[in-house]
XYZ file of C-alpha atoms in Angstrom:
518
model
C 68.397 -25.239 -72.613
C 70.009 -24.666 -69.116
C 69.310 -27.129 -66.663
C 66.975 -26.238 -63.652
C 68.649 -26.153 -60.110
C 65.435 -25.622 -58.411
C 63.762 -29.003 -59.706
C 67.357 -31.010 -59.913
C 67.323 -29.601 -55.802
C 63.821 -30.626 -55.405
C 64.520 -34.207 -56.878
C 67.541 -34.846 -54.418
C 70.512 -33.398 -56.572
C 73.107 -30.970 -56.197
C 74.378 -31.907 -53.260
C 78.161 -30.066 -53.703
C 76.179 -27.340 -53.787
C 74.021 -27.511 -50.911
C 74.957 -28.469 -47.570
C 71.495 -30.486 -47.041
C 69.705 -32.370 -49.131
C 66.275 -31.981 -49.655
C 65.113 -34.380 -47.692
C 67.643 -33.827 -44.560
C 65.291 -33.074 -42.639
C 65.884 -35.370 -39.370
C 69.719 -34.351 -40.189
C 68.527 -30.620 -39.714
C 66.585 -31.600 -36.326
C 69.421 -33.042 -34.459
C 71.889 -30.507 -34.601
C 72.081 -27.609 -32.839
C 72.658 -23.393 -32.773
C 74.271 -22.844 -28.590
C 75.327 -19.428 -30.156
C 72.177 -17.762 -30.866
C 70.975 -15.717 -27.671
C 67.347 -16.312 -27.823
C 66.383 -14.628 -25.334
C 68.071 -11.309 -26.342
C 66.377 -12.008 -29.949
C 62.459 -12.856 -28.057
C 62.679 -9.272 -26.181
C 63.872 -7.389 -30.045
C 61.012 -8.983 -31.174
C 58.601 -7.855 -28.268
C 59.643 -4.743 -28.964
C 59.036 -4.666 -32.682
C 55.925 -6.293 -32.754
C 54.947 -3.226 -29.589
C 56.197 -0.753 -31.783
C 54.002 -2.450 -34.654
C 50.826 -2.597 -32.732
C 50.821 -6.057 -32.884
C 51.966 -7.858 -29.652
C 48.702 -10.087 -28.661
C 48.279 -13.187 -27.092
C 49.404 -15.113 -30.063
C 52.628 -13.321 -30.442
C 53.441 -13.411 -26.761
C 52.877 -17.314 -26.744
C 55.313 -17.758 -29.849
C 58.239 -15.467 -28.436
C 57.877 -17.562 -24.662
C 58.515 -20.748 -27.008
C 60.998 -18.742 -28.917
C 62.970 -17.934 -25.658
C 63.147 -21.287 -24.637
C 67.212 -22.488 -24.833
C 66.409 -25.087 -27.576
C 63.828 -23.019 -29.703
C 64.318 -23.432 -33.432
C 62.563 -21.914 -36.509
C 61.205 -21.977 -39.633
C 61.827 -18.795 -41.673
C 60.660 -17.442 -44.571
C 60.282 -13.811 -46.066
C 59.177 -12.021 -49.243
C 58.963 -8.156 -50.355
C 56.808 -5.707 -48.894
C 53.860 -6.234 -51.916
C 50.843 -4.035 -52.121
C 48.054 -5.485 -50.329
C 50.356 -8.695 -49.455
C 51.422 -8.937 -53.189
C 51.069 -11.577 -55.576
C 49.622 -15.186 -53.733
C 52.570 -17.013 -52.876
C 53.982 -14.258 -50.255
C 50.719 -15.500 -48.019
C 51.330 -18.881 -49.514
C 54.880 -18.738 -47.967
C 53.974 -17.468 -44.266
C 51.163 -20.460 -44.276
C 53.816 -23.191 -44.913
C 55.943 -22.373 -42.765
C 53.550 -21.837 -40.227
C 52.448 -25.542 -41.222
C 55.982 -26.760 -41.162
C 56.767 -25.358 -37.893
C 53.922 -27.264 -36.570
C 54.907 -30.609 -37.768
C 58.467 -30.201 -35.991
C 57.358 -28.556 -32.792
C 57.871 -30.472 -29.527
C 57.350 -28.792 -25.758
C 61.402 -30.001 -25.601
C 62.339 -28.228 -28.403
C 59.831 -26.044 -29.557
C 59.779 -24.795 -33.083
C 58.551 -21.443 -34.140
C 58.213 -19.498 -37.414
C 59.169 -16.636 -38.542
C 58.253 -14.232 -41.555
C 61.113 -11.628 -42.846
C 59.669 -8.808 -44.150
C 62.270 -7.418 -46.728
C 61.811 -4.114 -45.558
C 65.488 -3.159 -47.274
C 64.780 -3.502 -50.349
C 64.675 -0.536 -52.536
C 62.908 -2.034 -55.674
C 59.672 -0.123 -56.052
C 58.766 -1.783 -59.407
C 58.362 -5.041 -58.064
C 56.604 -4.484 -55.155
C 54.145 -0.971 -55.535
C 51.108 -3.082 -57.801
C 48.493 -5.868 -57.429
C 46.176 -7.546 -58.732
C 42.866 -8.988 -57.698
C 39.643 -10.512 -59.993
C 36.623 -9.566 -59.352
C 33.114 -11.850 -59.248
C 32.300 -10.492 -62.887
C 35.761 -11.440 -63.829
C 37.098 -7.485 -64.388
C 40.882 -7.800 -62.994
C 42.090 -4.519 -60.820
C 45.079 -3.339 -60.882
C 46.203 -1.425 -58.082
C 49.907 0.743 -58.203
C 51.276 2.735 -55.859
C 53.630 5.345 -56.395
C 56.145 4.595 -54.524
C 59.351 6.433 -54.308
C 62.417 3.930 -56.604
C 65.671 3.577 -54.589
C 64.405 4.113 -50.747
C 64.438 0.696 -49.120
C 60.143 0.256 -48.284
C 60.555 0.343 -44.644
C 61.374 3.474 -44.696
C 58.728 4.834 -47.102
C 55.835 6.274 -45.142
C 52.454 5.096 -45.456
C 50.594 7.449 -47.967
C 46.605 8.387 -47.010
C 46.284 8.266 -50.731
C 47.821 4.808 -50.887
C 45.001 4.023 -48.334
C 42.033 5.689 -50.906
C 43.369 4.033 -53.784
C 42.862 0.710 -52.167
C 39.445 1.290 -50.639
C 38.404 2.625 -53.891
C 39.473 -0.836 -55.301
C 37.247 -2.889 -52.895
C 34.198 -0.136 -53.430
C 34.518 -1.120 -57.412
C 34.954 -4.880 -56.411
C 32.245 -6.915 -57.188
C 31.713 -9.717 -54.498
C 29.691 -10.627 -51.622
C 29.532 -7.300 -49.383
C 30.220 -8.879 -46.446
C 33.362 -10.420 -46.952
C 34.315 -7.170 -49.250
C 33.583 -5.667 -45.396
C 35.497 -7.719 -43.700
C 38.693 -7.376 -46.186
C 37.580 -3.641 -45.642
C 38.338 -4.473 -41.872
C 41.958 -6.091 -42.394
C 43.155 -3.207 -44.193
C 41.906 -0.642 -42.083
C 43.834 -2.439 -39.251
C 46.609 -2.675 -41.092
C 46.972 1.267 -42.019
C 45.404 3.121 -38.831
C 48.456 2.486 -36.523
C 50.623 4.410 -39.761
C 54.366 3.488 -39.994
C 55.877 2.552 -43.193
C 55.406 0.446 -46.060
C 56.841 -2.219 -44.807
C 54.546 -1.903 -41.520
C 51.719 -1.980 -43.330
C 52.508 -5.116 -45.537
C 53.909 -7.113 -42.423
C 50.564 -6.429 -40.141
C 48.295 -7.912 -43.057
C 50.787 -11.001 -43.420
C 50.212 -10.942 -39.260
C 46.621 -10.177 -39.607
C 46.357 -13.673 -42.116
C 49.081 -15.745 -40.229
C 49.559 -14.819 -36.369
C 46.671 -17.136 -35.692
C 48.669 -19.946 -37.103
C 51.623 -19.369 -35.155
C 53.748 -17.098 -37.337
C 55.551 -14.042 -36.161
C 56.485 -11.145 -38.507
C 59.840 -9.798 -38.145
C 61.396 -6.114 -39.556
C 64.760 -6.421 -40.339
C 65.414 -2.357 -40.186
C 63.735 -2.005 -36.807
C 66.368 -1.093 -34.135
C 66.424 -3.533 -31.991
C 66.760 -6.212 -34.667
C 69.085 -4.240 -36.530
C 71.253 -4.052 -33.663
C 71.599 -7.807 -33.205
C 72.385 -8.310 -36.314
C 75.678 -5.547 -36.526
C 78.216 -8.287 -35.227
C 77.734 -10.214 -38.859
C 77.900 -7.054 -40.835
C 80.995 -6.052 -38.444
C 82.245 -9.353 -39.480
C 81.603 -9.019 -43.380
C 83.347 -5.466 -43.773
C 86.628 -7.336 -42.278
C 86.806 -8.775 -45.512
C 84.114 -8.156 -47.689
C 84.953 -9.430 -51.099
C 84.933 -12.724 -49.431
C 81.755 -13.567 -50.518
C 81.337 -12.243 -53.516
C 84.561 -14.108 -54.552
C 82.598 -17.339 -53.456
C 79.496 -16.293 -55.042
C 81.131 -15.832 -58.661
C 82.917 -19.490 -57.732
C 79.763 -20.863 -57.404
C 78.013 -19.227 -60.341
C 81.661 -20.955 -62.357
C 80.881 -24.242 -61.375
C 77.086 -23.606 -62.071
C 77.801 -22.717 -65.224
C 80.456 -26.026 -66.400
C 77.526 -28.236 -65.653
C 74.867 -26.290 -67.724
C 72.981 -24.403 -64.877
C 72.873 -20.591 -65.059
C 73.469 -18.504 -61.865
C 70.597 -16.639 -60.215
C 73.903 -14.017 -58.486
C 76.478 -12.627 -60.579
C 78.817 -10.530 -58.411
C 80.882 -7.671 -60.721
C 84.644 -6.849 -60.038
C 84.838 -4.801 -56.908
C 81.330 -5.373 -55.707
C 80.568 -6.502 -52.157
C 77.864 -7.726 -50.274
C 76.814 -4.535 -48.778
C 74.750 -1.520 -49.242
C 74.736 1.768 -47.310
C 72.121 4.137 -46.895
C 73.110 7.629 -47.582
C 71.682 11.013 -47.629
C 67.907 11.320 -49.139
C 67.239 7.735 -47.900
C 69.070 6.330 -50.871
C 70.145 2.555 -50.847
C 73.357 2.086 -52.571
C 75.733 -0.874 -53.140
C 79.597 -0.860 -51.907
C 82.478 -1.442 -54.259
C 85.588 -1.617 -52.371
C 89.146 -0.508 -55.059
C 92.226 -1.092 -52.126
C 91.021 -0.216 -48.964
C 88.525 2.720 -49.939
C 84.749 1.679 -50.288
C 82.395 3.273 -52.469
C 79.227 4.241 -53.755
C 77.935 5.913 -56.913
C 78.281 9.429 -54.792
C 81.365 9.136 -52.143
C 84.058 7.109 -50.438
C 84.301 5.730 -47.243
C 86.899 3.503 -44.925
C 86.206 0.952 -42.986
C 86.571 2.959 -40.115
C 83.782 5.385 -41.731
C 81.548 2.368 -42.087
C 82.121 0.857 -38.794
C 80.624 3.829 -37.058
C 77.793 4.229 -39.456
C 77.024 0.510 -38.159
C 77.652 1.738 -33.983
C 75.417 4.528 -34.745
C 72.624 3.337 -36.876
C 73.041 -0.558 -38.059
C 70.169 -0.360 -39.705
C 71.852 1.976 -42.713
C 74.239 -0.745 -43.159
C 72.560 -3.739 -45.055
C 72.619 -6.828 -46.490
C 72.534 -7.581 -50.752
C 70.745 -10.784 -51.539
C 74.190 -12.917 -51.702
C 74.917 -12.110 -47.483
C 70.951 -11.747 -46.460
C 70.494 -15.180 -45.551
C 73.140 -15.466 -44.167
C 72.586 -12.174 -42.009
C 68.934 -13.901 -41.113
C 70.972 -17.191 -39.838
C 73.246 -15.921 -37.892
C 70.253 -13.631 -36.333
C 68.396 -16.936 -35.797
C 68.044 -19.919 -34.532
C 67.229 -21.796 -38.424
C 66.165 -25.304 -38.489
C 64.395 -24.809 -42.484
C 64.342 -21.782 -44.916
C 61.043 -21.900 -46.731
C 62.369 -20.802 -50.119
C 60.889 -20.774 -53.559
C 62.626 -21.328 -57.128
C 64.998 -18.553 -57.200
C 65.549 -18.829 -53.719
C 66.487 -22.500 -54.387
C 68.582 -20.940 -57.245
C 70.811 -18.146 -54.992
C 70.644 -21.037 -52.288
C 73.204 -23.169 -54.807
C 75.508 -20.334 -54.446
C 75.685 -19.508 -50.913
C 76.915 -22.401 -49.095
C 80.447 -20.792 -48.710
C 79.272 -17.399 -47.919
C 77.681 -18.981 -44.610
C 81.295 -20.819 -43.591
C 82.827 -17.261 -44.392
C 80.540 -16.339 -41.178
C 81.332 -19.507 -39.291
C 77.802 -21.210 -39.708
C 75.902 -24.077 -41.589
C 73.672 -23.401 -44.199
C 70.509 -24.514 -43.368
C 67.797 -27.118 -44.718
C 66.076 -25.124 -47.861
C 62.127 -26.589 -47.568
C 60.728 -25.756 -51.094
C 57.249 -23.908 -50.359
C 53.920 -25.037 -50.600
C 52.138 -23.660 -54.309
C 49.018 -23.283 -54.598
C 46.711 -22.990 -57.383
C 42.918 -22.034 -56.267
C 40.106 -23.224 -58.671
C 37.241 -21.047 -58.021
C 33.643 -23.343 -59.060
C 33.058 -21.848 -62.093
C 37.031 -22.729 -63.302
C 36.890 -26.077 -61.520
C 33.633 -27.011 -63.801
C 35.217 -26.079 -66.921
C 38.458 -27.818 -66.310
C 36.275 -30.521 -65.826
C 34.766 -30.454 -69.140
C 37.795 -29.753 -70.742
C 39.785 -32.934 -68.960
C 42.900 -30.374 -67.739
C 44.795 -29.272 -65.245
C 45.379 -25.935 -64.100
C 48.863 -26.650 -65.204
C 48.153 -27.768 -68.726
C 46.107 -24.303 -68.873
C 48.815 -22.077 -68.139
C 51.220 -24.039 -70.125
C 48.887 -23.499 -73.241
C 45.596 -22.304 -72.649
C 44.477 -22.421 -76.663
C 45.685 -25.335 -77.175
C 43.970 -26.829 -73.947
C 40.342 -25.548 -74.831
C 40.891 -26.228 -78.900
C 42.067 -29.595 -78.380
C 38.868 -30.638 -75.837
C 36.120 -28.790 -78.805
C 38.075 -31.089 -81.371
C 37.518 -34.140 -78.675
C 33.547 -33.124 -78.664
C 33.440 -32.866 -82.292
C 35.386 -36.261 -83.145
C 38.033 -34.357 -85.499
C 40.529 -37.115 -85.138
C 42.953 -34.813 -87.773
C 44.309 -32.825 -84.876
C 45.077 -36.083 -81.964
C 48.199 -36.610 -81.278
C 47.089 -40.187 -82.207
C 47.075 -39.623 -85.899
C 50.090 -37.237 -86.037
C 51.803 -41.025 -84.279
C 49.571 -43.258 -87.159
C 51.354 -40.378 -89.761
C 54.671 -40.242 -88.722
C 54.451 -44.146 -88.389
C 53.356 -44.916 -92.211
C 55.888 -42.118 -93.542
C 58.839 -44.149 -91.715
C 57.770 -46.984 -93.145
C 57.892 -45.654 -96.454
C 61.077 -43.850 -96.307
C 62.816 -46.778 -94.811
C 61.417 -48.707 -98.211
C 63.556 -45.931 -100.047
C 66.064 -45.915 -98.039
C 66.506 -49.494 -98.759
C 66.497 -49.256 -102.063
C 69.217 -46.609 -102.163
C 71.279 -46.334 -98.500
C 72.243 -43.014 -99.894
C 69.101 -41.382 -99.294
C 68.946 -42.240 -95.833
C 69.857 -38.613 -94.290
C 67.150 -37.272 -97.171
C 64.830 -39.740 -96.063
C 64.681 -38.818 -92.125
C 65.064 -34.926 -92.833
C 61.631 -35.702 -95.389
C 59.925 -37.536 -93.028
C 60.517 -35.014 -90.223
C 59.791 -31.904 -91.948
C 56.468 -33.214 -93.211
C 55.488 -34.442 -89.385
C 56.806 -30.652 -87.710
C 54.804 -28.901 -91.175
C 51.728 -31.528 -89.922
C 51.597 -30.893 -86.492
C 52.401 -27.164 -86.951
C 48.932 -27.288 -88.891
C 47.086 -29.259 -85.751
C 48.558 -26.702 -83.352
C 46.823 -23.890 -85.410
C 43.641 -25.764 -85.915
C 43.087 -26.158 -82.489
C 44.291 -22.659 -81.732
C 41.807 -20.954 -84.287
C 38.587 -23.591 -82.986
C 39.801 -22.215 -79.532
C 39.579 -18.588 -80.437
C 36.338 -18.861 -82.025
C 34.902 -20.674 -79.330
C 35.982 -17.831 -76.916
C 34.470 -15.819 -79.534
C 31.300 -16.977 -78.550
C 31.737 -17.947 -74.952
C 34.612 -16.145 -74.011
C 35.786 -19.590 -71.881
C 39.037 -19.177 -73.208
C 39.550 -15.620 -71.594
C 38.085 -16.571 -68.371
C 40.596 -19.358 -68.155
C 43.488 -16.841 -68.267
C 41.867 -14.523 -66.206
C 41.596 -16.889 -63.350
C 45.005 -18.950 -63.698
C 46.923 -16.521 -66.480
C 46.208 -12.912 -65.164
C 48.227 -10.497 -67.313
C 49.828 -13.525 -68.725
C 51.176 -14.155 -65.604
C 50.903 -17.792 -63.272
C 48.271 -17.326 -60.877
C 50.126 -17.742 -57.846
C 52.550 -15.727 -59.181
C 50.262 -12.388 -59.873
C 46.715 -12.497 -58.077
C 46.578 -11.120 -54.653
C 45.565 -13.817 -52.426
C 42.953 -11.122 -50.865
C 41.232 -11.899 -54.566
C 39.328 -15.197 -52.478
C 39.030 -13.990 -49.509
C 37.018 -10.717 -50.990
C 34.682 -13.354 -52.973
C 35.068 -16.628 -50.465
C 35.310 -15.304 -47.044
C 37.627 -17.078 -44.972
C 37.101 -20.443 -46.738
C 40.340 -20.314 -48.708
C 42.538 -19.228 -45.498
C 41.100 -22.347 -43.693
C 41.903 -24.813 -46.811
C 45.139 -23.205 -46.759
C 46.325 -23.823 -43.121
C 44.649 -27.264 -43.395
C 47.594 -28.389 -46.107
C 50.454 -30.920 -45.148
C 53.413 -28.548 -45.395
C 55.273 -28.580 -48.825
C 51.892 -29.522 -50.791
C 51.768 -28.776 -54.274
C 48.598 -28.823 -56.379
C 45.344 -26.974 -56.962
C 42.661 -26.652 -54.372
C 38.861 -26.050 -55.649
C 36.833 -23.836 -53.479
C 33.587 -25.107 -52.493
């Protein structure tokens, strides 16, 4: 099995790797980014967040702070997902909200930002949701949005907006927090715009009040500050995918496998051509490419002076990009960030900047009170549920009905008597050692093989009759899926009001756990 680089970063490792260490922080505080003109970056910002419909009082105090000559910040970002997408894309914005308010001083004030991925072009993995109701019926909402056009430029559909208020009419929970869910979407779609637009006001709707800014990487006035690095890339852009793939080599001797893989040819860079298409660059000599034409530098250069925003980033340069864009103390990143992170610290020197501290984000598991009671009962942990949710519920029925056959305790008082009789064998004949072991541990796998069903069928039956077993998954296993990896954090604010956002933003930045609702 291939090691993990997100838990070997988390536990201190990997330093040749990553610039930082996990727990650099104070290292991360003292040093310093004189290049970044923050000012210049506060107005783009102003101007997005105008443009937006969202420039209130909180956003006005943030980019004052963010103007201020030693401003820092704490960024993180996710895909444009329907309705704020699965949990963790709220879950993100809150920590580093949280962790931006741990490091902020009046001398050097520390702000944070959320990058909207507006670029990317995946439909799949951001046009569906999913949110459980009070009688436990999970909704699935998909949008059919158009495959290949980067989100922020996808308008905003009036259907998109009935399919979603037809969700929340069909949602059973509390009707006024169902209206006031109602509220924050309504918001969020009535100014139009994009995608994108819609996705970052809800995220500002949640997470402005904590201090957190949105930001649009494809609006103009951001895209503009950020053509110098792009400039920069296309002077030699199979730079860093050559560093990427050296990465991923050394990854891969010391039993890791790569989150990038960068094929021959391939840069760092997509253009957006005709039909609003988003299309990588393969460079053969000096002529670029995509799937439909060639281009020069020189042809790409003025595609960048005349519209920066069609030039853009792949996911081995956009951090990168962001960095050089911003003043970065901490990157609020989650496992496969953690996992491209390992590969990227040469890509930033390519640009002539430090990677920055990589804060692993806060997760979140929410335990509504009928799931907190019957974890109770059952002596788990959300964890232990979603690692093997039969098993969980079969072993704690076996437990109640004193059916020591299927403890772990008596597979250990089994596999203890047949050693001691195979070593008696053994003894007599040294031969039959190998025999002996290979015996004793095909009839302990064959035993516990048997438990593992037992517990399995008493589990199913017991659903049978109580159905615990499928409200366990539907509440921390939706579509077979981690929670917090799946259910739209709307899900507890729809049935819990604004409970769960207040338990949320009362967290110590980085916490990891489950948190009951009252």
């Amino acid at each position: 099995m291939a090691r993990n680089i997100a838990a070997e970063y988390r536990a201190g490792g990997l330093e040749e790797f990553f610039r930082l260490p996990v727990d650099a922080m104070k290292q991360a505080q003292a040093e310093v980014r004189p290049d970044i003109d923050r000012e210049a970056l506060a107005e783009a910002l102003r101007v997005y967040h105008r443009d937006l419909g969202t420039l209130d009082r909180n956003v006005e105090e943030a980019l004052s702070r963010l103007a201020h000559p030693a401003s820092r910040v704490v960024v993180t970002g996710q895909q444009a997902g329907a309705l704020t997408g699965p949990a963790y894309s709220v879950h993100k914005g809150a920590d580093a909200a949280l962790l931006a308010r741990s490091l902020d001083t009046e001398d050097a004030p520390v702000v944070a930002i959320y990058w909207v991925a507006s670029q990317d072009h995946d439909a799949a993995e951001v046009a569906s949701t999913s949110l459980l109701d009070m009688s436990e019926v999970l909704h699935h909402l998909t949008l059919d949005v158009p495959e290949g056009v980067p989100v922020g430029r996808v308008p905003w559909q009036e259907e998109w907006t009935a399919q979603a208020l037809a969700l929340l009419d069909a949602f059973d929970a509390p009707p006024e927090y169902i209206t006031a869910v109602r509220a924050r979407l309504v918001r969020a779609v009535e100014a139009g715009g994009s995608y994108a637009d819609v996705f970052a006001r809800l995220i500002h709707g949640l997470l402005s009040p904590a201090g957190l800014i949105v930001l649009d990487p494809l609006h103009p006035a951001l895209a503009r500050l950020m053509a110098p690095t792009l400039a920069r890339e296309l002077e030699n852009p199979l730079a860093s995918s050559a560093a990427i793939e050296d990465a991923a080599a050394r990854l891969l001797a010391q039993g890791f496998t790569p989150q990038l893989r960068r094929a021959a040819g391939a840069t760092n860079l997509f253009v957006e051509e005709e039909g609003g298409q988003r299309r990588l660059l393969k460079l053969d000599g000096q002529t670029f490419s995509t799937d439909t034409r060639e281009y020069t530098r020189a042809d790409l250069l003025a595609v960048l002076d005349a519209d920066p925003s069609r030039l853009t980033p792949a996911a081995g340069l956009r951090p990168a990009v962001q960095d050089a864009l911003l003043p970065t103390l901490a990157f609020v990143v989650g496992p496969g960030e953690i996992a491209y992170g390992a590969q990227l610290r040469e890509v930033y020197e390519l640009h002539g900047l430090k990677q920055p501290l990589l804060w692993p984000r806060l997760t979140v598991t929410w335990l509504e009170p009928n799931v907190a009671r019957l974890l109770r009962r059952l002596g788990a942990t959300a964890a232990e549920v979603q690692a093997d949710p039969e098993g969980v519920l079969g072993r704690a029925l076996a437990r109640e009905r004193g059916a020591e056959a299927v403890t772990s305790e008596k597979l250990a008082e089994i596999d203890t008597q047949l050693r001691a009789v195979m070593d008696e064998i053994a003894a007599l004949d040294p031969t039959l050692v190998g025999a002996a072991e290979r015996t004793r541990s095909r009839v302990t796998g064959r035993v516990s093989r048997l438990q593992t069903q037992g517990v399995r069928a008493l589990a199913r039956q017991e659903n049978d009759r109580s159905g615990q077993l499928t409200r366990l998954r539907a509440h921390l296993l939706p579509g077979g899926t981690p929670q917090e990896r799946e259910m739209n954090f709307l899900t507890y604010l729809l049935k819990h009001g604004e409970k769960p956002l207040e338990l949320l933003l009362a967290l110590e930045p980085g916490w990891r756990g489950e948190i009951e609702i009252p």
